[in-house]
Amino acid sequence: MKNINHYSQIWIISFILIVSVIFTLAMGIHHYGDASSYYLMVVSLLKDGDFILDQKDITRCNDNIKNIPKGAYILPAGAYIFIGEDGTIRYGKPILYPLLTVPFFLLLGRRGFGLLNGLFLGGSIAFCYLFLKRYFNKKDSLLIAATFFFCSFMPVYVSWIHPETMLFFVCSLCMWLWLCKDKTTLTGLIIGIISSVKILFLLLLLPLTVVLASKKKFKQLSEALGASLLGMGFILL
């Protein structure tokens, strides 16, 4: 029975991932908001090996992104930049999502964003399903997890070049790791890494801290907090 259950889980998770990827690719990829910045970061990293905005990036921007307002030849709407003392212009967006996108972009070009977003969507549903399965049967767990995500705003974000799907995925992963596997150190590390994208995700450490402190597991707490700082520091560095 254990082997049967094991293989059935693989089939269910594979089904979730395949449906999510097909759904996302069918939605298509659109350049809304900050999407143009993330797109240019990926292309700049692949073509130039850096995150510096220069004339080559501007040319690619105007050649490949069609929704930029006329006359906006320097930066797409919503872009953030840092200008160094030497005049070098660098992208001010978090680098984690562009870094993860690079192999998918190499494989499928712009549709690679859709493939990655689809995997994040499927992974979010899969980890919520695995968590819920502790309390409900398989069918109800799958129905609840899928309904939650497809009835939220996440289906809108899968068609954007944005890190939101990644953030949803990390929340689901941390919930499963912490509550199902009690991997507090690994959870802290992942929270730290994702906090380099949005600092508010450090709030995920609050329930972890409260529970571990209430159980007087101070060693695990210090390891989790240390791993979180290490993860965030590594990406920011």
CSV table of C-alpha atoms in Angstrom, one decimal:
chain,number,residue,atom,x,y,z
A,1,MET,CA,0.0,0.0,0.0
A,2,LYS,CA,2.9,2.4,0.7
A,3,ASN,CA,4.3,1.9,-2.8
A,4,ILE,CA,0.8,2.4,-4.3
A,5,ASN,CA,0.3,5.6,-2.3
A,6,HIS,CA,3.7,6.8,-3.2
A,7,TYR,CA,3.2,6.4,-6.9
A,8,SER,CA,-0.3,7.9,-6.8
A,9,GLN,CA,1.2,11.0,-5.2
A,10,ILE,CA,3.7,11.3,-8.0
A,11,TRP,CA,0.9,11.0,-10.6
A,12,ILE,CA,-1.3,13.6,-8.8
A,13,ILE,CA,1.5,16.1,-8.5
A,14,SER,CA,2.6,15.5,-12.1
A,15,PHE,CA,-1.0,16.2,-13.2
A,16,ILE,CA,-1.1,19.4,-11.2
A,17,LEU,CA,2.2,20.7,-12.7
A,18,ILE,CA,1.2,19.7,-16.3
A,19,VAL,CA,-2.3,21.4,-16.1
A,20,SER,CA,-0.7,24.5,-14.5
A,21,VAL,CA,1.9,24.9,-17.2
A,22,ILE,CA,-0.6,24.4,-20.0
A,23,PHE,CA,-2.9,26.9,-18.4
A,24,THR,CA,-0.1,29.5,-18.0
A,25,LEU,CA,1.2,29.1,-21.5
A,26,ALA,CA,-2.3,29.4,-22.9
A,27,MET,CA,-2.7,32.7,-21.0
A,28,GLY,CA,0.3,34.1,-22.8
A,29,ILE,CA,3.0,36.5,-21.5
A,30,HIS,CA,2.3,40.2,-21.3
A,31,HIS,CA,4.4,43.2,-20.3
A,32,TYR,CA,2.4,44.9,-17.6
A,33,GLY,CA,3.9,47.2,-14.9
A,34,ASP,CA,7.4,46.2,-14.0
A,35,ALA,CA,7.5,43.3,-16.4
A,36,SER,CA,9.6,45.2,-18.9
A,37,SER,CA,12.3,45.7,-16.3
A,38,TYR,CA,12.5,42.0,-15.4
A,39,TYR,CA,12.6,41.1,-19.1
A,40,LEU,CA,15.4,43.5,-19.8
A,41,MET,CA,17.4,42.2,-16.8
A,42,VAL,CA,17.2,38.6,-18.1
A,43,VAL,CA,18.2,39.6,-21.6
A,44,SER,CA,21.0,41.9,-20.3
A,45,LEU,CA,22.4,39.1,-18.1
A,46,LEU,CA,22.4,36.7,-21.1
A,47,LYS,CA,23.7,39.0,-23.7
A,48,ASP,CA,26.0,41.3,-21.8
A,49,GLY,CA,26.7,39.3,-18.6
A,50,ASP,CA,25.5,42.1,-16.3
A,51,PHE,CA,22.6,44.0,-14.9
A,52,ILE,CA,23.7,47.3,-16.3
A,53,LEU,CA,21.3,49.4,-18.4
A,54,ASP,CA,23.1,50.7,-21.5
A,55,GLN,CA,22.3,51.7,-25.1
A,56,LYS,CA,22.2,48.0,-26.2
A,57,ASP,CA,19.5,47.3,-23.6
A,58,ILE,CA,17.5,50.3,-24.7
A,59,THR,CA,17.7,49.2,-28.3
A,60,ARG,CA,16.5,45.7,-27.4
A,61,CYS,CA,13.7,47.2,-25.3
A,62,ASN,CA,12.3,49.2,-28.2
A,63,ASP,CA,12.8,46.3,-30.6
A,64,ASN,CA,11.1,43.6,-28.5
A,65,ILE,CA,8.6,45.3,-26.2
A,66,LYS,CA,5.7,46.8,-28.0
A,67,ASN,CA,3.6,48.4,-25.2
A,68,ILE,CA,6.1,51.1,-24.3
A,69,PRO,CA,4.6,54.6,-24.6
A,70,LYS,CA,5.9,56.6,-27.6
A,71,GLY,CA,8.9,58.7,-26.7
A,72,ALA,CA,9.9,56.5,-23.7
A,73,TYR,CA,13.2,55.3,-25.1
A,74,ILE,CA,15.2,55.1,-21.8
A,75,LEU,CA,13.2,53.1,-19.2
A,76,PRO,CA,9.8,51.3,-19.3
A,77,ALA,CA,7.1,52.4,-16.9
A,78,GLY,CA,7.6,51.2,-13.4
A,79,ALA,CA,11.3,50.6,-13.7
A,80,TYR,CA,13.7,51.3,-10.8
A,81,ILE,CA,17.3,52.1,-11.3
A,82,PHE,CA,20.5,52.9,-9.3
A,83,ILE,CA,22.9,55.5,-10.8
A,84,GLY,CA,26.5,55.1,-9.6
A,85,GLU,CA,29.0,57.9,-9.1
A,86,ASP,CA,30.5,57.0,-12.5
A,87,GLY,CA,27.2,57.4,-14.2
A,88,THR,CA,26.6,53.7,-14.6
A,89,ILE,CA,22.9,52.8,-14.5
A,90,ARG,CA,21.9,49.5,-12.9
A,91,TYR,CA,18.5,47.9,-12.5
A,92,GLY,CA,17.0,48.4,-9.1
A,93,LYS,CA,14.8,45.3,-9.2
A,94,PRO,CA,15.5,42.2,-7.1
A,95,ILE,CA,17.7,39.8,-9.0
A,96,LEU,CA,16.4,36.5,-7.7
A,97,TYR,CA,13.5,36.1,-10.2
A,98,PRO,CA,15.6,37.1,-13.3
A,99,LEU,CA,18.3,34.6,-12.2
A,100,LEU,CA,15.8,31.8,-11.9
A,101,THR,CA,14.3,32.7,-15.3
A,102,VAL,CA,17.6,32.5,-17.3
A,103,PRO,CA,17.6,28.8,-18.1
A,104,PHE,CA,13.9,28.9,-19.1
A,105,PHE,CA,14.5,31.9,-21.3
A,106,LEU,CA,17.3,30.1,-23.0
A,107,LEU,CA,15.0,27.2,-23.6
A,108,LEU,CA,11.8,29.0,-24.8
A,109,GLY,CA,12.6,32.7,-25.1
A,110,ARG,CA,9.9,34.9,-23.8
A,111,ARG,CA,7.6,31.9,-23.3
A,112,GLY,CA,10.1,30.7,-20.7
A,113,PHE,CA,8.6,33.1,-18.3
A,114,GLY,CA,5.3,31.3,-18.8
A,115,LEU,CA,6.8,27.9,-18.2
A,116,LEU,CA,8.5,29.0,-15.0
A,117,ASN,CA,5.3,30.8,-13.7
A,118,GLY,CA,3.3,27.7,-14.5
A,119,LEU,CA,5.7,25.5,-12.5
A,120,PHE,CA,5.4,28.0,-9.6
A,121,LEU,CA,1.6,27.9,-9.8
A,122,GLY,CA,1.6,24.1,-9.9
A,123,GLY,CA,4.1,23.9,-7.1
A,124,SER,CA,2.0,26.1,-5.0
A,125,ILE,CA,-1.1,23.9,-5.5
A,126,ALA,CA,1.0,20.7,-5.0
A,127,PHE,CA,2.5,21.8,-1.6
A,128,CYS,CA,-0.9,23.0,-0.4
A,129,TYR,CA,-2.4,19.7,-1.5
A,130,LEU,CA,0.3,17.7,0.4
A,131,PHE,CA,-0.3,19.8,3.5
A,132,LEU,CA,-4.1,19.5,3.4
A,133,LYS,CA,-3.9,15.7,2.8
A,134,ARG,CA,-2.9,15.4,6.5
A,135,TYR,CA,-6.5,16.4,7.4
A,136,PHE,CA,-8.7,15.5,4.3
A,137,ASN,CA,-8.9,12.8,1.7
A,138,LYS,CA,-7.0,13.2,-1.6
A,139,LYS,CA,-10.0,14.5,-3.6
A,140,ASP,CA,-11.0,17.1,-1.1
A,141,SER,CA,-7.4,18.2,-0.6
A,142,LEU,CA,-6.8,18.7,-4.3
A,143,LEU,CA,-10.1,20.5,-4.8
A,144,ILE,CA,-9.5,22.9,-1.9
A,145,ALA,CA,-5.9,23.7,-3.0
A,146,ALA,CA,-6.8,24.2,-6.7
A,147,THR,CA,-9.9,26.3,-5.9
A,148,PHE,CA,-7.9,28.5,-3.5
A,149,PHE,CA,-5.3,29.4,-6.1
A,150,PHE,CA,-7.4,29.5,-9.2
A,151,CYS,CA,-10.0,31.7,-7.4
A,152,SER,CA,-7.4,34.1,-6.1
A,153,PHE,CA,-5.5,36.8,-8.2
A,154,MET,CA,-2.7,34.3,-9.0
A,155,PRO,CA,-4.1,33.3,-12.4
A,156,VAL,CA,-3.7,36.9,-13.4
A,157,TYR,CA,-0.1,37.1,-12.3
A,158,VAL,CA,1.0,33.9,-14.2
A,159,SER,CA,0.7,35.9,-17.4
A,160,TRP,CA,3.0,38.7,-16.1
A,161,ILE,CA,6.8,38.8,-16.0
A,162,HIS,CA,6.6,39.3,-12.2
A,163,PRO,CA,7.9,37.4,-9.1
A,164,GLU,CA,4.5,37.1,-7.5
A,165,THR,CA,4.0,33.5,-8.5
A,166,MET,CA,7.4,32.7,-7.0
A,167,LEU,CA,6.3,34.4,-3.7
A,168,PHE,CA,3.1,32.3,-3.6
A,169,PHE,CA,5.2,29.2,-4.2
A,170,VAL,CA,7.6,29.9,-1.4
A,171,CYS,CA,4.7,30.5,1.1
A,172,SER,CA,3.2,27.1,0.2
A,173,LEU,CA,6.6,25.4,0.4
A,174,CYS,CA,7.4,26.9,3.8
A,175,MET,CA,4.0,25.9,5.2
A,176,TRP,CA,4.6,22.3,4.1
A,177,LEU,CA,8.2,22.2,5.3
A,178,TRP,CA,7.5,23.7,8.6
A,179,LEU,CA,4.2,22.2,9.6
A,180,CYS,CA,4.6,18.8,7.9
A,181,LYS,CA,8.3,18.1,8.1
A,182,ASP,CA,9.4,20.4,10.9
A,183,LYS,CA,12.3,21.6,8.8
A,184,THR,CA,12.7,24.9,10.7
A,185,THR,CA,16.3,25.7,9.6
A,186,LEU,CA,15.5,25.1,5.9
A,187,THR,CA,12.3,27.1,6.3
A,188,GLY,CA,14.3,30.0,7.8
A,189,LEU,CA,16.8,29.9,5.0
A,190,ILE,CA,14.1,30.0,2.3
A,191,ILE,CA,12.3,32.9,4.1
A,192,GLY,CA,15.6,34.8,4.1
A,193,ILE,CA,16.2,34.2,0.4
A,194,ILE,CA,12.7,35.3,-0.6
A,195,SER,CA,12.9,38.3,1.7
A,196,SER,CA,15.6,39.7,-0.6
A,197,VAL,CA,12.8,40.1,-3.1
A,198,LYS,CA,10.2,41.6,-0.7
A,199,ILE,CA,11.4,42.5,2.8
A,200,LEU,CA,7.9,42.0,4.2
A,201,PHE,CA,8.3,38.3,3.9
A,202,LEU,CA,10.4,38.4,7.0
A,203,LEU,CA,7.0,38.5,8.7
A,204,LEU,CA,6.9,34.7,8.0
A,205,LEU,CA,9.4,34.4,10.7
A,206,LEU,CA,6.9,35.6,13.4
A,207,PRO,CA,4.8,32.5,13.7
A,208,LEU,CA,7.9,30.3,13.5
A,209,THR,CA,9.5,32.3,16.3
A,210,VAL,CA,6.4,32.3,18.5
A,211,VAL,CA,5.9,28.5,18.2
A,212,LEU,CA,9.5,27.6,18.7
A,213,ALA,CA,9.9,30.0,21.6
A,214,SER,CA,6.7,28.7,23.3
A,215,LYS,CA,8.1,25.1,23.0
A,216,LYS,CA,11.4,26.4,24.4
A,217,LYS,CA,13.2,25.1,21.3
A,218,PHE,CA,15.7,28.0,21.4
A,219,LYS,CA,18.4,26.1,19.6
A,220,GLN,CA,16.2,25.5,16.6
A,221,LEU,CA,15.0,29.1,16.8
A,222,SER,CA,18.5,30.5,16.7
A,223,GLU,CA,19.4,28.2,13.8
A,224,ALA,CA,16.3,29.2,11.8
A,225,LEU,CA,16.9,32.9,12.4
A,226,GLY,CA,20.6,32.5,11.5
A,227,ALA,CA,19.8,30.7,8.3
A,228,SER,CA,17.3,33.4,7.4
A,229,LEU,CA,19.9,36.1,7.8
A,230,LEU,CA,22.4,34.0,5.8
A,231,GLY,CA,20.0,33.4,2.9
A,232,MET,CA,19.0,37.1,2.7
A,233,GLY,CA,22.6,38.3,3.0
A,234,PHE,CA,23.8,36.0,0.3
A,235,ILE,CA,21.3,37.1,-2.3
A,236,LEU,CA,21.7,40.8,-1.4
A,237,LEU,CA,25.5,40.5,-1.5
